[in-house]
Short mmCIF file of C-alpha atoms and ligand atoms in Angstrom, two decimals:
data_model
loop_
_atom_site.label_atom_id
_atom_site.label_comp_id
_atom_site.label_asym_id
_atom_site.label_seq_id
_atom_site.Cartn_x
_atom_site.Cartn_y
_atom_site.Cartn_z
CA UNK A 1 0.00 0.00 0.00
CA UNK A 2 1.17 3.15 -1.10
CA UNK A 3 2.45 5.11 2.19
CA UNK A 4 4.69 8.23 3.12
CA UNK A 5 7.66 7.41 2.55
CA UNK A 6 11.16 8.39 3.80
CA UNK A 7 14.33 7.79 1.36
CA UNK A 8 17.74 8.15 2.85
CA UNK A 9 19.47 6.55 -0.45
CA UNK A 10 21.11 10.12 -1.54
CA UNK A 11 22.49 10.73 1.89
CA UNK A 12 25.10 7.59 1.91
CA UNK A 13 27.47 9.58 -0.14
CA UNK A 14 27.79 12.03 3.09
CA UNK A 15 26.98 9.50 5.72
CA UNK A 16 26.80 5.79 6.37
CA UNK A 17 24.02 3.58 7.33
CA UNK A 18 25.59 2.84 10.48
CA UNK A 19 26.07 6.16 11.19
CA UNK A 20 22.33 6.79 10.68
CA UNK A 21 21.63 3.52 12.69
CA UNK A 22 24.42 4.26 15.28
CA UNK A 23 21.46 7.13 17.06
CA UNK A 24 18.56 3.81 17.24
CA UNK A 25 19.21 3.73 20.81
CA UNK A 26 19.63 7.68 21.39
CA UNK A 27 16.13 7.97 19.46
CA UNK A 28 14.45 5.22 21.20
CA UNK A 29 15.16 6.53 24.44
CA UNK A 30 13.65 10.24 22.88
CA UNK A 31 10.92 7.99 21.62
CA UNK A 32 10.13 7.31 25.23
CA UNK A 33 10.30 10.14 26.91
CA UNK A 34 7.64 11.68 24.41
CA UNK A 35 5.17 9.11 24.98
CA UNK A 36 6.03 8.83 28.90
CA UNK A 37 6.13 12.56 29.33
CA UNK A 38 9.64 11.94 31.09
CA UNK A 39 11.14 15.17 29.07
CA UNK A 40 12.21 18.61 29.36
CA UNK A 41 8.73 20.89 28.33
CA UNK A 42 6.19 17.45 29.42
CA UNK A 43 3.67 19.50 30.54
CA UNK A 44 3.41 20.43 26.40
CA UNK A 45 2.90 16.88 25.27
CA UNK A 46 -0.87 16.77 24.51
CA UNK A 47 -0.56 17.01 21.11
CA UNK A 48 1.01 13.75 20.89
CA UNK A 49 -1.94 11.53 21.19
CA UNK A 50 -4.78 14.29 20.15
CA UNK A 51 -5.34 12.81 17.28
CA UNK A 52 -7.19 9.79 19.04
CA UNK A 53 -8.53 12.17 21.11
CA UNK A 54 -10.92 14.41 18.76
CA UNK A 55 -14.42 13.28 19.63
CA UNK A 56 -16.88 13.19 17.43
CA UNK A 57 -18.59 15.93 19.33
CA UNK A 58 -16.18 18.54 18.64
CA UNK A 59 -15.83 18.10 15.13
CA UNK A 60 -19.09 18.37 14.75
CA UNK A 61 -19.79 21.74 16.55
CA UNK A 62 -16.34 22.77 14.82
CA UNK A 63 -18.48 22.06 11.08
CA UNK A 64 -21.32 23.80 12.56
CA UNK A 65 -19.99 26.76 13.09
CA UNK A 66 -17.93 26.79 9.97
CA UNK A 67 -21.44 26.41 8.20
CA UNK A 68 -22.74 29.02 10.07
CA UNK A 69 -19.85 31.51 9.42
CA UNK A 70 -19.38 30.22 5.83
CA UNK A 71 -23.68 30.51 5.36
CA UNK A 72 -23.18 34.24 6.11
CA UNK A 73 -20.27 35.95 5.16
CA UNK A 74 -18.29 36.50 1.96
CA UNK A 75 -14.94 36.46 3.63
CA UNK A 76 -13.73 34.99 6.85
CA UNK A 77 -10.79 36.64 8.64
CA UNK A 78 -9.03 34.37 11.05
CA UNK A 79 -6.77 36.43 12.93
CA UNK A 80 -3.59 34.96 14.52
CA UNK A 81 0.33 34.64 14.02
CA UNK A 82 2.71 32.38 14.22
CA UNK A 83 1.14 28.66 15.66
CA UNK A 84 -2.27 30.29 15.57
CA UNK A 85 -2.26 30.54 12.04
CA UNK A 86 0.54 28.58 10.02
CA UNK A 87 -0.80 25.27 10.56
CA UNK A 88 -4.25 25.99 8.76
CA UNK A 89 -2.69 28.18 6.07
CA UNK A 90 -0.51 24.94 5.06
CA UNK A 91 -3.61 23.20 4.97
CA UNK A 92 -5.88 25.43 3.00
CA UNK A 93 -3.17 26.21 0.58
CA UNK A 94 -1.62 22.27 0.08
CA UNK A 95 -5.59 21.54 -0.50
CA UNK A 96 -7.18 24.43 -2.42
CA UNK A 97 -6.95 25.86 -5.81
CA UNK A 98 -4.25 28.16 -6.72
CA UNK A 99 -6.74 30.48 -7.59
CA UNK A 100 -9.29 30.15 -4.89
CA UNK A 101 -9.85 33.86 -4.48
CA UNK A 102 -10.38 34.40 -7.72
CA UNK A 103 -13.19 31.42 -8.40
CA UNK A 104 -16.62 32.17 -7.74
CA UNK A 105 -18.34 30.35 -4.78
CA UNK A 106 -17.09 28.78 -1.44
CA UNK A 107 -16.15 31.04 1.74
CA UNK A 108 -12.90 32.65 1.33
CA UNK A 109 -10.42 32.58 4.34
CA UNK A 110 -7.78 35.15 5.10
CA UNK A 111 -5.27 35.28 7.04
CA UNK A 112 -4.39 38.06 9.13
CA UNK A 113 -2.42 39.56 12.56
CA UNK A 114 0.38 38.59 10.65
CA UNK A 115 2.44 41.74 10.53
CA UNK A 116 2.04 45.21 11.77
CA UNK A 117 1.75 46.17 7.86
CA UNK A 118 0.09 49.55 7.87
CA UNK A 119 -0.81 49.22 3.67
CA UNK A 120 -2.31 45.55 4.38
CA UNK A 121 -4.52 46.38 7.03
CA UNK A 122 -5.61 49.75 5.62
CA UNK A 123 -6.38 47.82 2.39
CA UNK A 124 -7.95 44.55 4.51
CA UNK A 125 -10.29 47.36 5.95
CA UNK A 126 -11.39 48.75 2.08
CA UNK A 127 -11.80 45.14 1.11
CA UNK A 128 -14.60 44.37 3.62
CA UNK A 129 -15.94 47.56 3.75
CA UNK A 130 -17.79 45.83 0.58
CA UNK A 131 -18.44 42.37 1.85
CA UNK A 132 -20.18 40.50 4.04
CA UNK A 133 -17.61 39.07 6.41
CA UNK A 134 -16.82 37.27 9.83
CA UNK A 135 -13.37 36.82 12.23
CA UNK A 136 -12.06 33.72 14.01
CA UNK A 137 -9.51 35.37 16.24
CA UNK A 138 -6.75 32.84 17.50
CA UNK A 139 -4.65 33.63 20.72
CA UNK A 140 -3.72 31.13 23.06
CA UNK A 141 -1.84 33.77 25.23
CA UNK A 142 -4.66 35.97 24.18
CA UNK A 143 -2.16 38.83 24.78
CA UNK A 144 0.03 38.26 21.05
CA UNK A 145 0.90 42.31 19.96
CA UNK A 146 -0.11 41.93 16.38
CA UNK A 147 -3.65 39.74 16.31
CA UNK A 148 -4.43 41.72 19.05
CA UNK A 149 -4.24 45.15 16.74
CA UNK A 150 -5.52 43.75 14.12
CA UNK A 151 -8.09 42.72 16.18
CA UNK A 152 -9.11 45.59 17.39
CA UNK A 153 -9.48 47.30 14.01
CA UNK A 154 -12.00 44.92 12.73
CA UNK A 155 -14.01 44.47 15.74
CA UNK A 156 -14.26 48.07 15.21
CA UNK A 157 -15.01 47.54 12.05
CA UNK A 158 -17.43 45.04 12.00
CA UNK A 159 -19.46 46.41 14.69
CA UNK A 160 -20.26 49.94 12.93
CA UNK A 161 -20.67 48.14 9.46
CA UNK A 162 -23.41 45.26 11.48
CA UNK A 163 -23.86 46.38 15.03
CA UNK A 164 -22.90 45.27 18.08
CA UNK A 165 -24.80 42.22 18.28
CA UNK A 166 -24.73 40.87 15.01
CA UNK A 167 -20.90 41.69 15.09
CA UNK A 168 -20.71 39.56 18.37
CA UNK A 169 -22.20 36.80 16.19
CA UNK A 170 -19.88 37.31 13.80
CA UNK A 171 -17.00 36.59 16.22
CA UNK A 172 -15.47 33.16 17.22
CA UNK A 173 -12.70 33.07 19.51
CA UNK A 174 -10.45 30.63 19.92
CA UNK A 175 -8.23 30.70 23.17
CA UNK A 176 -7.26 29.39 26.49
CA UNK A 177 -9.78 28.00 28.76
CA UNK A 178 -9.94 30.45 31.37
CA UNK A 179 -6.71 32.77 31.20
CA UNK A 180 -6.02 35.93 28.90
CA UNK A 181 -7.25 39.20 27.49
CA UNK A 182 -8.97 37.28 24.77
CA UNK A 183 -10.79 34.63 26.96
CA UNK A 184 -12.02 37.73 28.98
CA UNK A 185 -13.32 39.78 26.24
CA UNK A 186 -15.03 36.46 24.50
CA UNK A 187 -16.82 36.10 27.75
CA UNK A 188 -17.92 39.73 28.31
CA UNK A 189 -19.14 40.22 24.95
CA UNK A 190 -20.79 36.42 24.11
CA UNK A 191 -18.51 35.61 21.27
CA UNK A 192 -18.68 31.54 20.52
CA UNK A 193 -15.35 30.16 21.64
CA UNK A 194 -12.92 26.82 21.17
CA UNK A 195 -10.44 26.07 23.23
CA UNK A 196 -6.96 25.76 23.06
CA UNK A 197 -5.48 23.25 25.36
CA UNK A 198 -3.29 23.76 28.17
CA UNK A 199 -0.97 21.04 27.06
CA UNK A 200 -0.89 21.79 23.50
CA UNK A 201 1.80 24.78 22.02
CA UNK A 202 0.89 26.76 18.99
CA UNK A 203 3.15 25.11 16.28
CA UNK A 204 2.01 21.86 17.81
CA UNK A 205 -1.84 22.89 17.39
CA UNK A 206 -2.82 22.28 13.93
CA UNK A 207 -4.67 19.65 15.34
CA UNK A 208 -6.73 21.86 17.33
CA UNK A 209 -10.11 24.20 16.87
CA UNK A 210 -6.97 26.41 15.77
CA UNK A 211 -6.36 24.51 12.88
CA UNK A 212 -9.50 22.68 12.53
CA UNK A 213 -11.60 25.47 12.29
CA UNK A 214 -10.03 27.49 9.30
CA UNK A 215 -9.52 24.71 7.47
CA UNK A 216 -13.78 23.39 7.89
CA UNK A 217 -14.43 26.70 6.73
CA UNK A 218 -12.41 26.46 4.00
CA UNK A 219 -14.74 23.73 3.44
CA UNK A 220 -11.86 20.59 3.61
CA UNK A 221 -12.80 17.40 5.01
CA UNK A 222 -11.38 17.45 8.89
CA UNK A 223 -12.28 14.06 9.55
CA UNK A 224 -9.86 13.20 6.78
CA UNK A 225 -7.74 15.25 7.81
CA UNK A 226 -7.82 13.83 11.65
CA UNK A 227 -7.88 10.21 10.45
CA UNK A 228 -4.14 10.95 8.28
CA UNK A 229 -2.58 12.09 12.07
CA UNK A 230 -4.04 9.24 13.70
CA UNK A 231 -2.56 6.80 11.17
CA UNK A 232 0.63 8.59 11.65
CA UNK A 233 0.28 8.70 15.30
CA UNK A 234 0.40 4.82 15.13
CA UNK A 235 3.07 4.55 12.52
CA UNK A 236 5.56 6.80 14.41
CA UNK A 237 4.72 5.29 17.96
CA UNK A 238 7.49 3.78 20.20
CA UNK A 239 6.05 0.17 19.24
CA UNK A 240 7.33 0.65 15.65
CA UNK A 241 11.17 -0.35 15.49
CA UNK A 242 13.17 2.37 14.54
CA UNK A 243 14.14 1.02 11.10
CA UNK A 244 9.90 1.00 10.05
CA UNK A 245 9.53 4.31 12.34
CA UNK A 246 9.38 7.27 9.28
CA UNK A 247 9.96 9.95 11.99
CA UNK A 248 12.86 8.30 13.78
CA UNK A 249 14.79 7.88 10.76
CA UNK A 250 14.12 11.62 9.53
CA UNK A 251 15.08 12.69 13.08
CA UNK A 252 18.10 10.15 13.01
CA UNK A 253 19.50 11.64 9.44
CA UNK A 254 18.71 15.08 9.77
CA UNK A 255 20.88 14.77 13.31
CA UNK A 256 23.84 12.71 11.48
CA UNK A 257 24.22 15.55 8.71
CA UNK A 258 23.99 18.16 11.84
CA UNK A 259 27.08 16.05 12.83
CA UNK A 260 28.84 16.27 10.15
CA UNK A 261 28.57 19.94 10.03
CA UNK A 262 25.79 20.40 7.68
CA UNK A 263 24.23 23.48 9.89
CA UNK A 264 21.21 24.22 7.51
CA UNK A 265 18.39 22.16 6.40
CA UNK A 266 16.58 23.38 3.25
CA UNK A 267 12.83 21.83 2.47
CA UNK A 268 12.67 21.45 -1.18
CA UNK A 269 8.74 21.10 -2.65
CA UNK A 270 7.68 21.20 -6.59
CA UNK A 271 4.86 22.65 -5.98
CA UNK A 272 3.80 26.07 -4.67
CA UNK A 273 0.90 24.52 -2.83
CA UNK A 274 3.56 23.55 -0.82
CA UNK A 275 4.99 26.81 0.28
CA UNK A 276 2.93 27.26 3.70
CA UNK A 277 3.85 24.02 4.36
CA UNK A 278 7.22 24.64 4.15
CA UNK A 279 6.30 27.76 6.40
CA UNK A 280 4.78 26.07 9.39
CA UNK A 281 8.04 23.43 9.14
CA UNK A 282 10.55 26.36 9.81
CA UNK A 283 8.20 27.34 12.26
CA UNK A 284 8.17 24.20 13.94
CA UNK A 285 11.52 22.69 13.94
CA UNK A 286 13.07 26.35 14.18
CA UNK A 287 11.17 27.38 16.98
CA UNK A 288 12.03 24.04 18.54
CA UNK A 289 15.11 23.44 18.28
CA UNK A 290 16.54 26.59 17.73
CA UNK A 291 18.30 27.63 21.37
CA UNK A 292 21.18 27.11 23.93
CA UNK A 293 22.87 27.81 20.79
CA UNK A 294 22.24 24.86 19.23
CA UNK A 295 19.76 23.53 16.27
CA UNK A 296 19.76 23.35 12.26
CA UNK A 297 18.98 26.13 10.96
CA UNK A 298 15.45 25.58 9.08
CA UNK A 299 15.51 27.28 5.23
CA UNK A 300 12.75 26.39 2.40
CA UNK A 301 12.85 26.54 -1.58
CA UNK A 302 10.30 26.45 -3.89
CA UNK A 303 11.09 24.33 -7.24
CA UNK A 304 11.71 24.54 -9.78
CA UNK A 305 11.23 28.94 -9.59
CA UNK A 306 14.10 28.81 -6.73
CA UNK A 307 16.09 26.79 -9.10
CA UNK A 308 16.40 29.98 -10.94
CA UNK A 309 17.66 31.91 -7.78
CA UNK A 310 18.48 30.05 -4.93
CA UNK A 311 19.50 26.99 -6.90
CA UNK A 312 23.26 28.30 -7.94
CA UNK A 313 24.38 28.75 -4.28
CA UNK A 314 23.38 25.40 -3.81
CA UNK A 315 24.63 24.22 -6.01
CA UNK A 316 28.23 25.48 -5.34
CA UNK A 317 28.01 27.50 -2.50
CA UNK A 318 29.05 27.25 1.43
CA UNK A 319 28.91 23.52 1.85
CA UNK A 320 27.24 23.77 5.35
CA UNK A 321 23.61 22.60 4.02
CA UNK A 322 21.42 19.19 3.48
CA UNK A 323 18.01 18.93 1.33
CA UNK A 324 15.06 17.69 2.44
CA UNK A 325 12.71 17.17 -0.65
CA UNK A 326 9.02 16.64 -0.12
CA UNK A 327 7.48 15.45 -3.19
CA UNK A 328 4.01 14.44 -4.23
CA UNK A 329 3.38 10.86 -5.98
CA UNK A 330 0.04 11.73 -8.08
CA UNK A 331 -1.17 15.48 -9.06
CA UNK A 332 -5.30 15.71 -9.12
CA UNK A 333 -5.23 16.61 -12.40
CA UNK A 334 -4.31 15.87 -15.61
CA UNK A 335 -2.16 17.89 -18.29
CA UNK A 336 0.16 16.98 -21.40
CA UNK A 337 2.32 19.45 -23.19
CA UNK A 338 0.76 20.14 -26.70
CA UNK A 339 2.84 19.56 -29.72
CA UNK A 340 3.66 22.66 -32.23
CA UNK A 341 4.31 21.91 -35.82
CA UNK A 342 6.35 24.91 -35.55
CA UNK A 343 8.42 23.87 -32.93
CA UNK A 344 10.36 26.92 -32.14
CA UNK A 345 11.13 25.75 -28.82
CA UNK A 346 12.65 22.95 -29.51
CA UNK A 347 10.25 21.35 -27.31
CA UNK A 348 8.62 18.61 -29.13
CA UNK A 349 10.39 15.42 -27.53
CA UNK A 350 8.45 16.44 -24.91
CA UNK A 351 4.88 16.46 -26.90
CA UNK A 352 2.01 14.08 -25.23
CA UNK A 353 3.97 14.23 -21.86
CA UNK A 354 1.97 15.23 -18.44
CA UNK A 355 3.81 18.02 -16.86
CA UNK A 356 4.17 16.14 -13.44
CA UNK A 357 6.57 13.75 -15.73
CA UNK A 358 8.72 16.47 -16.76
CA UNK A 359 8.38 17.80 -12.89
CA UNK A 360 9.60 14.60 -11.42
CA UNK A 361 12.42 14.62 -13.91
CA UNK A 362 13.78 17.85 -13.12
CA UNK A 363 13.44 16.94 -9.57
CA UNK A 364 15.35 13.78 -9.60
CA UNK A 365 17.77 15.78 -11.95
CA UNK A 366 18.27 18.31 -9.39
CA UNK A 367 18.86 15.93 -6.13
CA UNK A 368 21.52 14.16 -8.69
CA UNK A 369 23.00 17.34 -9.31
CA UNK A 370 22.92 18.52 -5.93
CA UNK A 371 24.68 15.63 -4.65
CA UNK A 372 27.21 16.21 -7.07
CA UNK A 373 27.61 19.25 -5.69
CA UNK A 374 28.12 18.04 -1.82
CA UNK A 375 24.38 18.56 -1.06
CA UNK A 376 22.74 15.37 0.37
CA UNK A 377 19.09 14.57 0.30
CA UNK A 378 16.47 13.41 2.17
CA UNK A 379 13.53 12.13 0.43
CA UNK A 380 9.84 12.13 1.69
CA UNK A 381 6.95 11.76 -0.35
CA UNK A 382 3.12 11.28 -0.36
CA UNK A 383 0.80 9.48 -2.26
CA UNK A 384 -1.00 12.62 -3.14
CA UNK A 385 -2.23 15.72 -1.40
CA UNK A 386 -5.73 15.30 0.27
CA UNK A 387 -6.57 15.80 3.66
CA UNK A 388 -5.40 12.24 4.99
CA UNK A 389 -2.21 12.93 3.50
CA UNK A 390 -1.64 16.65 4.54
CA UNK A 391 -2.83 15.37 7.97
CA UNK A 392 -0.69 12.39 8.22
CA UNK A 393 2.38 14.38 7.20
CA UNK A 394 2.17 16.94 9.96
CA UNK A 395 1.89 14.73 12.79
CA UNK A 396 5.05 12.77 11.30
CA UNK A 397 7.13 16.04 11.20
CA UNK A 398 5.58 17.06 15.18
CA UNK A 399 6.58 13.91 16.53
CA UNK A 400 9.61 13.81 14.40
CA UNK A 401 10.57 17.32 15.56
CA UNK A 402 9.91 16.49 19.42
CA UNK A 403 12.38 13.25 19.08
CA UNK A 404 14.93 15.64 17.36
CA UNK A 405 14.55 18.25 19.97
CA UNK A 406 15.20 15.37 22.47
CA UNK A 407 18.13 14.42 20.58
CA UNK A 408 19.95 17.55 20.88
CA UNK A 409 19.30 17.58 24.45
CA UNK A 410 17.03 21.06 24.03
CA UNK A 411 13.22 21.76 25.13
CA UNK A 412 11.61 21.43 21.77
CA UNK A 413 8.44 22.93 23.19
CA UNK A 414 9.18 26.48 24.69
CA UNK A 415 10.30 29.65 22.92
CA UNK A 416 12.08 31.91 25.46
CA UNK A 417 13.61 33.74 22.84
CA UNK A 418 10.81 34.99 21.05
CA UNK A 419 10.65 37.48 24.26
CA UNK A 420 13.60 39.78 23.41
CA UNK A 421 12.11 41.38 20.40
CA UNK A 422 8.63 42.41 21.95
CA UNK A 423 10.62 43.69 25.27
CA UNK A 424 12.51 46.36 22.52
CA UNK A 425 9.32 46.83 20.56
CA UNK A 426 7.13 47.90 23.87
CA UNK A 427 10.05 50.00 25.58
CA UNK A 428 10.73 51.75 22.36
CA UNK A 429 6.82 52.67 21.88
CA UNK A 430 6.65 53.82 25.79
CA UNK A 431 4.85 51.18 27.40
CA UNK A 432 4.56 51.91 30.96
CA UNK A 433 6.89 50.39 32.94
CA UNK A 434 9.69 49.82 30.37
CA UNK A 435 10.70 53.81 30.32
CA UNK A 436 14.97 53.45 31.73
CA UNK A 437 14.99 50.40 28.90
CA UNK A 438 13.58 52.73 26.48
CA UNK A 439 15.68 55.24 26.70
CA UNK A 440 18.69 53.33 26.82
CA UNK A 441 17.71 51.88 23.23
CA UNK A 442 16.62 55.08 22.04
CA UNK A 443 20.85 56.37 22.79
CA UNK A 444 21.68 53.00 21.51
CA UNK A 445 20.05 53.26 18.13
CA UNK A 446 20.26 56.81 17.85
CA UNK A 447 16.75 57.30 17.56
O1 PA5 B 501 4.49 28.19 18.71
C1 PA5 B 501 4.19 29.12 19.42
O2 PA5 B 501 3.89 28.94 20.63
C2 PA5 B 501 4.12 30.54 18.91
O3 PA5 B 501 4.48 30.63 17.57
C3 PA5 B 501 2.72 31.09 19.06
O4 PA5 B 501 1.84 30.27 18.36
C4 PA5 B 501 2.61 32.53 18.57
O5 PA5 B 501 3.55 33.34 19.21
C5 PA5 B 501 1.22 33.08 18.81
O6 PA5 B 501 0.91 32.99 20.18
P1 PA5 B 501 -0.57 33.17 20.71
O7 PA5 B 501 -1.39 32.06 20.17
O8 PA5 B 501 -0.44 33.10 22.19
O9 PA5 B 501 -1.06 34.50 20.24
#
């Protein structure tokens, strides 16, 4: 049965097999201490068995109010950055048509409280001013700078254009149970809410109202999508040896190559659909593993355009990086290159050919050439992309992400880091309380 697979094949020019099978033990001992919650960051291992967790019940009052939303509004805005949004971006974009916003019908999602972008949200606001239009608004925190100023824009918004209580009906929330600015305000103005776990961190929550929402309103299949993760939660379980365990050996090679030097880690797709994807994986396993001044450095390409830019430094560039290519068995469609008796082009040979043939070809081209060039690759592919799929994939990299973290001897499941910037951001705007620190930066940066 066709499966996801994980190739290793053009890394053995770098690495040996032994060397990949030398960490079994190291990973099975990572192995355990996810699923026995003996780890640095336990108290953030719910994720790891959610997906036999998601009751029936919840799904199905997620899909209601996705119909409800979807039944009344033109546009939905879900509003959140960073783990409250990447997850269901990957999703919506792996799944939907490239030119979803453009095709008549269906609810259209976007994303936003990404940035602080003056120009997008002036032009967000002009957008709906002619549309009929409702928010999701994703904080676990519920304290996050930029959803919360975009929030309060189109609450704004919303309300003058329908009124304070059709606006609260407009409104879902989606936050922590009890705790935060957000949870408060749902509660003192009646907005429907989902909750976000205690035990579950943003990039981890894809599998969550956070993800699952978006994506039902998209109008994707979430029991699909569910029933891929909780495959993959039993194929990358500590019962499966090592050697059948896709996640262990990604974790395993991906730590070998860090061995050996390689310091970067690009994701490689051949298909734009793939681009969030590649998004919320930088997220994840940079956010993870990135501290105590240790981690692979997380980079993405998209192929064969980045071929065009990207593709000359590495092909000859600082030898520091690795590949991983995630590739696609079967497109949904079908589509053959025409022939033209004038043949200008030159491109005949390639007449009656589907374009995913000439695809694969210049990706297996381009891992050979790569290695050539002191690149190695690490192959995963799907059978095709479709909720199952898309699903199954993203619990593979979580768990395969938390065993890596494990391996490197780091929490994979706080962020400390992610601090510094904001403390700069509020002392330099005059937050109260942060007044000696701004003015030290303001002498520092000569501002
Ligand atoms: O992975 C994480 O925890 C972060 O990326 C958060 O998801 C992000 O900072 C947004 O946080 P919040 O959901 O609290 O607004």
């Amino acid at each position: 049965m066709s499966n996801l697979q994980v190739k290793l094949n053009n890394i053995y020019q770098f690495v040996t097999s032994n060397e990949v099978f030398s960490l079994k033990e190291k990973i099975s001992n990572c192995q355990k201490m996810v699923e026995e919650k003996s780890g640095k960051g336990n108290d953030f291992l719910g994720w790891v068995t959610l997906p036999a967790e998601i009751n029936d019940d919840l799904l199905k009052s997620i899909e209601k109010v996705a119909a409800d939303l979807g039944a009344k509004s033109e546009f939905v805005v879900v509003v959140g950055i960073g783990g409250s949004y990447l997850g269901a971006k990957a999703v919506i974009e792996a799944l939907g048509s490239s030119f979803a916003m453009f095709e008549n019908g269906g609810t259209k999602v976007i994303f936003a409280g990404n940035s602080i972008c003056e120009d997008f949200h002036a032009e967000l606001l002009r957008l709906l001013d002619k549309h009929t239009y409702s928010i999701v608004v994703i904080s676990k925190s519920g304290t996050t700078t930029e959803p919360a100023i975009t929030f309060r824009l189109l609450k704004q918004h919303l309300e003058s254009k329908f009124g304070k209580t059709e606006a609260a009906a407009r409104i879902v929330a989606i936050t922590d149970k009890s705790k935060g600015a957000l949870r408060k305000l749902a509660d003192s103005e009646g907005y429907r809410t989902f909750v976000i776990p205690d035990d579950v961190g943003g990039r981890y929550s894809v599998l969550t109202p956070v993800g699952l929402l978006p994506i039902a309103i998209a109008g994707f299949d979430i029991r699909r999508f569910v029933d891929g993760a909780r495959k993959a939660m039993q194929d990358t379980s500590a019962n499966v040896p090592f050697e059948n365990n896709p996640s262990c050996l990604y974790a395993a090679a991906r730590n070998v190559l860090y061995a050996k030097g390689k310091k970067v880690e690009i994701m490689v797709n051949y298909t734009p659909k793939l681009h969030f994807l590649t998004e919320w994986w930088k997220q994840l396993f940079g956010e993870s593993e990135g501290k105590e001044n240790k981690g692979i450095f997380p980079a993405g390409v998209d192929f064969t355009t980045d071929l065009h830019s990207m593709g000359q430094y590495i092909q000859e560039g600082e030898r520091f990086i690795f590949e991983t290519v995630v590739s696609v068995d079967n497109p949904k469609r079908h589509l053959t290159i025409p022939n033209d008796p004038e043949n200008l082009d030159q491109l005949n040979f390639l007449t009656g050919k589907r374009l995913s043939e000439v695809n694969h070809m210049a990706e297996l081209g381009t891992i050979a050439a790569h290695n050539d060039g002191g690149v190695p690759c690490i192959q995963i592919s799907i059978p095709e992309l479709s909720e199952y799929w898309i699903g199954y994939l993203m619990y593979f990299f979580e768990r395969a992400c938390a065993i890596s973290g494990y391996t490197i001897e780091v929490n994979p499941f706080d962020q400390p880091g992610v601090e510094a910037y904001k403390k700069n951001m509020f002392a330099l705007l005059g937050k109260p309380g942060f007044e000696e620190k701004g003015k030290a930066l303001r002498k520092r940066l000569g501002v």
